[in-house]
């Protein structure tokens, strides 16, 4: 370790002399070559990991700080500079062997970083720009501080490893129970409840309480850690689903007819008749919304803090019995019998997005806690994992022998699927990676078919409800080891719970803020900003921010000829032009072929959005901290009612119409492709050669059909008569390009070759 | 097989005895704190609402004067001591913590026109309508002694204002001319005039202590250097300036309270364009005083309200009024920058909080919460909903209707101007910005 970090670039020669003169006794923690520095390489001499960024690299840090765009996340924190090497000695004369602040791993810093450093700062006035830069520097500083606090975390996640090539899937629960400590072993238990049929279950948000309801009316809630029963009743009616509300004191039960709410004594508090024939329940804890999916096809949002129905949305897809929530953005995912999954927000009557997932009905949907991956399983026995970060493409697919009826993600990204009476768990490499579907991590066979699954939060436990009762399985590595005491604390006292409840109610997020990107609220509303500017110009009669055209100053005698004036003017104009090019980009090529919506930049609209729409993607939507000059206004949006005014997710309707008209007509085998239909996916056809591709879309009338029409495009030299099945069989991996050639997508730059 | 299960020892998470504080382990992982932006937004919204709920700025009213309060002065060393002069020639010294009057002096016959304290806080000066300048001791007379001034200077004309040098034993008075006095002498060291008109106030610069500014009723603001015999320069505005105040942090900056309802912040190096025009008052502005931080100032107006302006904003951030407060004649910002005093026509001195919703006497936890809320409000201040709540003020009907009326008048003038520009040859009618409109001329 360096003993004395240098403030400047060069080592002061005086110090070198000092150290050669008087040799210090070597300490056990020092390297053999103590005579520090030798000037040239100030890097850390024996870093065990290269990833660790030592902050005391003044030269390097300086460069990093200067460059605005850098691939690597950086730690710009300046080292503590010791002007006088003697000053760091304590009273005993010993030197600090680890001077300066502790190193912070880069990945950890990246986890806490909220700004995207790869995007440039918008071109703005010097004052605004400097303010933005200060805000960015502050943000970095905070992320480093937060990363440093990781050291204080007390618990390590669990794991399960087989000895040299042993398959962990072969390890059965009895082995795990035998190997672990008593407290953990006690978490594995079976409740033998054969009498009241298949069970649904739900853990409370803290993971401390468990509620379950059997098909034949048995409802119970207990503190499952201490096994203390809170209540046990029979509602004398079929129980479809059960869910804790914001705390363990309230319980929503979807019964055969209506939705009922009980407290933890089993006393019925409410019977909500506006939610009838509910099949599935989801509770959005930060919005205090209870989402119910019913047999009648309605998705209803009930605000449990005031008892009002916020929205009742008709999904127009028949009976709804597959539902899950995206914990990242509180969007509800519904699975339909036509193979699509639709994404819903209470603010919109239409789905935010529809994803064509399966060639049969969707049986189960689950979204992981970071909102990145969605797992679906369908009647076609396939289990797919989709990327929700804008592409909506399947990342991995696996055909299961029976098909999964129930899916769930754990906090650390483990995926569980219940197939008949077997439960399979898949794990990924790290916390942020999707589960790899090749090899299950664990399997378990139950005494009856699975009816409900959930990982217990903050515990390595999976709860399974089945016909034989409830099983609590041990799954090492499932739960988040370190909880946040102010967010959900399994050990909280009554007072703490009451305080938390008040605070949570105070910061209840309104339902209309639910949209695909929860950070969209922090972005600049460019549309209304520009509209406001336009109005201001109209009102004032001139543009107050307009720059006066450049007028060259008259120069000395003989230098102000007309030609030289024109020359100087031209020079300035060119310069301005260059700057504009640099900041705003050259604009999209007008004749660029359009490609369809499944590209990353235009995610999740209910329409397929043209990429080369008249307005290019605004660069100012940086998602950065606010500059005060940027004003956001919420006013009636020009995009019609129902849209969130501040989300810029959908293109404007008129631009869409223009885009539709500008499209080339594609004649198909049977009919021309109705462009107003929602495009689900596009498949390439290897049989047709490079020049053709297929287009599948979901019609609005015949929802039950998987694909209404499959047709070859006119580009192909030989439009073959194709059977539906051929097209489907040839579909491996979807491609979002209509044109036969690999075309770079206008907004994301990806090219889809096939 | 290697296996490790998550197994927490409850002893690490639960307090040992009931006397301990609850343990709250923290994990700042963003994955455990979803909806960061919407939740912060709601918190900011709540904080803004609470700020308006708790905005109770009025602290106390000091009554005792038997005529309107004409001038106020701060004690340079004691926060709690305030001096005030009334229109009947009475000077009172107040204790703010006890909220009572500790001394009463019948100083002049007629108005007390000006009052100022010496920089050391041992004595103060008053000028009055009786053409005298009097110096008084800050401490009262001993038992049985008469209340008598230390010195009395008899002048030839009426003095309308007085200010003391910030470091030396020199003070300046104004009237027909600006006189600079040595405390020891009975004749001014020098007198300066520029034109013949009555000068309403004179102020020493607190940083560049030899500089003075004065304003006269012929609409001009004149700057002097004490070391020279003649004035430096002057700027002529549209209407008369009542008083000026120097920024205590930036030597070049001063703010002028004008009769045309506006305040003008000038940089004395470039007097042709004011740095900022502050407009919100609906009647003549009578007095202005800077906060010791130099970031904000408070202005008193004939429209029965006082307003607080940030130096770099043209609109006020706060307006204070009560039903009983009449035309406010003088205003001062206390030296701890926490309170504002104003003296008004109806004989009262009122004490206000500079920050309307500030809670006095915070514990450390409350302070942390306050800081957090402050940061949130700052972060989301431009959101329309939050901005609307934060900006909303209740105004008395007279001020409210006058604002509406003046808005209409201003809009009409602007429309006329736009039309004139529109219908004349491009470039022939120049666009004059609001800042330049009010400056008539600068004379050196």
PDB file of C-alpha atoms in Angstrom, chain A residues 111-112 114 149 153 155-161 163 166 171 175 179-181 184 187 286-287 327-330 431 458-460 474 476 479-487 491 493 496 506-510 518-519 521-522 539-540 542 626 628 630-634, chain B residues 1-15 21-43 45-46 50 312 365 372 375 378-387 411 414-415 418 421-422 431-433:
ATOM      1  CA  UNK A 111     -25.963  -0.497  -8.434  1.00  0.00           C
ATOM      2  CA  UNK A 112     -26.624   2.750  -6.612  1.00  0.00           C
ATOM      3  CA  UNK A 114     -29.160   6.670 -10.814  1.00  0.00           C
ATOM      4  CA  UNK A 149     -22.625   1.558   3.469  1.00  0.00           C
ATOM      5  CA  UNK A 153     -24.851  -5.176   5.931  1.00  0.00           C
ATOM      6  CA  UNK A 155     -26.240 -11.020   6.587  1.00  0.00           C
ATOM      7  CA  UNK A 156     -24.972 -13.095   3.676  1.00  0.00           C
ATOM      8  CA  UNK A 157     -27.320 -14.783   1.235  1.00  0.00           C
ATOM      9  CA  UNK A 158     -27.784 -18.506   1.425  1.00  0.00           C
ATOM     10  CA  UNK A 159     -26.497 -20.960  -1.153  1.00  0.00           C
ATOM     11  CA  UNK A 160     -26.557 -24.599  -2.077  1.00  0.00           C
ATOM     12  CA  UNK A 161     -23.649 -26.236  -3.890  1.00  0.00           C
ATOM     13  CA  UNK A 163     -19.865 -31.476  -4.355  1.00  0.00           C
ATOM     14  CA  UNK A 166     -23.259 -33.255  -7.969  1.00  0.00           C
ATOM     15  CA  UNK A 171     -30.750 -32.978  -3.310  1.00  0.00           C
ATOM     16  CA  UNK A 175     -31.063 -33.705   3.076  1.00  0.00           C
ATOM     17  CA  UNK A 179     -27.678 -30.267   6.989  1.00  0.00           C
ATOM     18  CA  UNK A 180     -28.900 -26.880   8.192  1.00  0.00           C
ATOM     19  CA  UNK A 181     -29.256 -25.502  11.691  1.00  0.00           C
ATOM     20  CA  UNK A 184     -33.716 -23.078   9.582  1.00  0.00           C
ATOM     21  CA  UNK A 187     -38.897 -23.512   8.568  1.00  0.00           C
ATOM     22  CA  UNK A 286     -47.276   1.552  -2.480  1.00  0.00           C
ATOM     23  CA  UNK A 287     -50.496   2.578  -4.177  1.00  0.00           C
ATOM     24  CA  UNK A 327     -43.235  -5.068  -8.435  1.00  0.00           C
ATOM     25  CA  UNK A 328     -40.979  -2.563 -10.153  1.00  0.00           C
ATOM     26  CA  UNK A 329     -43.659  -0.419 -11.752  1.00  0.00           C
ATOM     27  CA  UNK A 330     -46.955  -1.744 -10.327  1.00  0.00           C
ATOM     28  CA  UNK A 431     -28.783 -11.615  -8.784  1.00  0.00           C
ATOM     29  CA  UNK A 458     -36.571 -12.124   3.270  1.00  0.00           C
ATOM     30  CA  UNK A 459     -36.425 -15.861   3.943  1.00  0.00           C
ATOM     31  CA  UNK A 460     -35.059 -18.850   2.050  1.00  0.00           C
ATOM     32  CA  UNK A 474     -36.317 -24.667   2.034  1.00  0.00           C
ATOM     33  CA  UNK A 476     -31.269 -21.668  -0.033  1.00  0.00           C
ATOM     34  CA  UNK A 479     -34.533 -14.475  -0.095  1.00  0.00           C
ATOM     35  CA  UNK A 480     -32.943 -11.078   0.268  1.00  0.00           C
ATOM     36  CA  UNK A 481     -30.683 -11.346   3.299  1.00  0.00           C
ATOM     37  CA  UNK A 482     -30.686  -7.734   4.423  1.00  0.00           C
ATOM     38  CA  UNK A 483     -34.005  -6.027   4.850  1.00  0.00           C
ATOM     39  CA  UNK A 484     -34.510  -2.339   5.307  1.00  0.00           C
ATOM     40  CA  UNK A 485     -35.995  -1.583   8.657  1.00  0.00           C
ATOM     41  CA  UNK A 486     -37.998   1.379   7.480  1.00  0.00           C
ATOM     42  CA  UNK A 487     -39.447  -0.403   4.462  1.00  0.00           C
ATOM     43  CA  UNK A 491     -39.044  -7.976  13.427  1.00  0.00           C
ATOM     44  CA  UNK A 493     -42.925  -4.138  17.003  1.00  0.00           C
ATOM     45  CA  UNK A 496     -43.131   0.424  14.682  1.00  0.00           C
ATOM     46  CA  UNK A 506     -49.055   9.613   3.874  1.00  0.00           C
ATOM     47  CA  UNK A 507     -46.923   8.784   0.899  1.00  0.00           C
ATOM     48  CA  UNK A 508     -49.486   6.743  -0.951  1.00  0.00           C
ATOM     49  CA  UNK A 509     -48.707   7.035  -4.638  1.00  0.00           C
ATOM     50  CA  UNK A 510     -51.756   8.034  -6.675  1.00  0.00           C
ATOM     51  CA  UNK A 518     -41.692   4.563 -12.801  1.00  0.00           C
ATOM     52  CA  UNK A 519     -38.936   7.114 -13.318  1.00  0.00           C
ATOM     53  CA  UNK A 521     -42.089  11.337 -13.574  1.00  0.00           C
ATOM     54  CA  UNK A 522     -38.542  12.574 -13.210  1.00  0.00           C
ATOM     55  CA  UNK A 539     -48.616  35.992 -26.822  1.00  0.00           C
ATOM     56  CA  UNK A 540     -45.604  38.253 -26.823  1.00  0.00           C
ATOM     57  CA  UNK A 542     -41.657  37.718 -30.518  1.00  0.00           C
ATOM     58  CA  UNK A 626     -33.801  18.768 -12.830  1.00  0.00           C
ATOM     59  CA  UNK A 628     -34.453  24.715 -12.802  1.00  0.00           C
ATOM     60  CA  UNK A 630     -36.718  23.150 -17.318  1.00  0.00           C
ATOM     61  CA  UNK A 631     -40.302  23.549 -16.477  1.00  0.00           C
ATOM     62  CA  UNK A 632     -42.740  20.759 -16.467  1.00  0.00           C
ATOM     63  CA  UNK A 633     -46.354  21.486 -16.875  1.00  0.00           C
ATOM     64  CA  UNK A 634     -49.208  19.177 -16.685  1.00  0.00           C
TER      65      UNK A 634
ATOM     66  CA  UNK B   1     -23.190 -30.802  -0.490  1.00  0.00           C
ATOM     67  CA  UNK B   2     -22.549 -27.348   0.859  1.00  0.00           C
ATOM     68  CA  UNK B   3     -25.562 -25.481   2.066  1.00  0.00           C
ATOM     69  CA  UNK B   4     -26.157 -22.260   3.879  1.00  0.00           C
ATOM     70  CA  UNK B   5     -29.568 -20.999   4.772  1.00  0.00           C
ATOM     71  CA  UNK B   6     -30.519 -17.513   5.662  1.00  0.00           C
ATOM     72  CA  UNK B   7     -30.858 -17.663   9.396  1.00  0.00           C
ATOM     73  CA  UNK B   8     -31.091 -14.505  11.412  1.00  0.00           C
ATOM     74  CA  UNK B   9     -30.573 -14.258  15.084  1.00  0.00           C
ATOM     75  CA  UNK B  10     -33.554 -12.245  16.366  1.00  0.00           C
ATOM     76  CA  UNK B  11     -31.373 -10.823  19.127  1.00  0.00           C
ATOM     77  CA  UNK B  12     -29.595  -8.767  16.509  1.00  0.00           C
ATOM     78  CA  UNK B  13     -32.814  -7.203  15.299  1.00  0.00           C
ATOM     79  CA  UNK B  14     -34.923  -6.765  18.406  1.00  0.00           C
ATOM     80  CA  UNK B  15     -34.033  -4.399  21.216  1.00  0.00           C
ATOM     81  CA  UNK B  21     -34.272   2.323  21.148  1.00  0.00           C
ATOM     82  CA  UNK B  22     -35.714   0.083  18.486  1.00  0.00           C
ATOM     83  CA  UNK B  23     -33.152  -1.330  16.105  1.00  0.00           C
ATOM     84  CA  UNK B  24     -33.655  -0.317  12.526  1.00  0.00           C
ATOM     85  CA  UNK B  25     -31.213  -2.015  10.154  1.00  0.00           C
ATOM     86  CA  UNK B  26     -30.913  -0.168   6.862  1.00  0.00           C
ATOM     87  CA  UNK B  27     -30.212  -1.399   3.378  1.00  0.00           C
ATOM     88  CA  UNK B  28     -30.027   1.250   0.699  1.00  0.00           C
ATOM     89  CA  UNK B  29     -30.302  -1.176  -2.196  1.00  0.00           C
ATOM     90  CA  UNK B  30     -32.580   0.502  -4.777  1.00  0.00           C
ATOM     91  CA  UNK B  31     -34.330  -2.822  -5.391  1.00  0.00           C
ATOM     92  CA  UNK B  32     -35.733  -2.669  -1.868  1.00  0.00           C
ATOM     93  CA  UNK B  33     -36.977   0.869  -2.358  1.00  0.00           C
ATOM     94  CA  UNK B  34     -39.149   0.800  -5.445  1.00  0.00           C
ATOM     95  CA  UNK B  35     -41.085   3.790  -6.794  1.00  0.00           C
ATOM     96  CA  UNK B  36     -38.409   6.148  -5.653  1.00  0.00           C
ATOM     97  CA  UNK B  37     -39.467   9.050  -7.823  1.00  0.00           C
ATOM     98  CA  UNK B  38     -43.252   8.865  -7.268  1.00  0.00           C
ATOM     99  CA  UNK B  39     -42.809   8.466  -3.521  1.00  0.00           C
ATOM    100  CA  UNK B  40     -40.406  11.350  -3.288  1.00  0.00           C
ATOM    101  CA  UNK B  41     -42.810  13.395  -5.334  1.00  0.00           C
ATOM    102  CA  UNK B  42     -45.636  12.635  -2.932  1.00  0.00           C
ATOM    103  CA  UNK B  43     -43.397  13.426   0.016  1.00  0.00           C
ATOM    104  CA  UNK B  45     -46.152  17.439  -2.156  1.00  0.00           C
ATOM    105  CA  UNK B  46     -46.972  16.702   1.477  1.00  0.00           C
ATOM    106  CA  UNK B  50     -47.535  21.260   5.461  1.00  0.00           C
ATOM    107  CA  UNK B 312     -32.264  37.521  -8.228  1.00  0.00           C
ATOM    108  CA  UNK B 365     -34.478  14.857  14.603  1.00  0.00           C
ATOM    109  CA  UNK B 372     -34.904  16.493   4.101  1.00  0.00           C
ATOM    110  CA  UNK B 375     -34.370  19.343  -0.224  1.00  0.00           C
ATOM    111  CA  UNK B 378     -36.338  22.158  -3.914  1.00  0.00           C
ATOM    112  CA  UNK B 379     -36.067  19.103  -6.113  1.00  0.00           C
ATOM    113  CA  UNK B 380     -39.698  19.106  -7.163  1.00  0.00           C
ATOM    114  CA  UNK B 381     -40.344  22.831  -7.097  1.00  0.00           C
ATOM    115  CA  UNK B 382     -41.057  23.085 -10.803  1.00  0.00           C
ATOM    116  CA  UNK B 383     -43.792  20.471 -10.844  1.00  0.00           C
ATOM    117  CA  UNK B 384     -47.019  22.291 -11.596  1.00  0.00           C
ATOM    118  CA  UNK B 385     -49.035  20.928  -8.716  1.00  0.00           C
ATOM    119  CA  UNK B 386     -46.364  21.653  -6.156  1.00  0.00           C
ATOM    120  CA  UNK B 387     -45.602  25.039  -7.621  1.00  0.00           C
ATOM    121  CA  UNK B 411     -51.440  43.780 -20.647  1.00  0.00           C
ATOM    122  CA  UNK B 414     -47.993  45.559 -23.884  1.00  0.00           C
ATOM    123  CA  UNK B 415     -50.555  44.721 -26.510  1.00  0.00           C
ATOM    124  CA  UNK B 418     -46.755  44.707 -29.837  1.00  0.00           C
ATOM    125  CA  UNK B 421     -44.151  46.907 -33.634  1.00  0.00           C
ATOM    126  CA  UNK B 422     -46.241  44.682 -35.829  1.00  0.00           C
ATOM    127  CA  UNK B 431     -38.076  46.476 -28.332  1.00  0.00           C
ATOM    128  CA  UNK B 432     -37.275  48.004 -24.961  1.00  0.00           C
ATOM    129  CA  UNK B 433     -36.891  45.520 -22.192  1.00  0.00           C
TER     130      UNK B 433
END
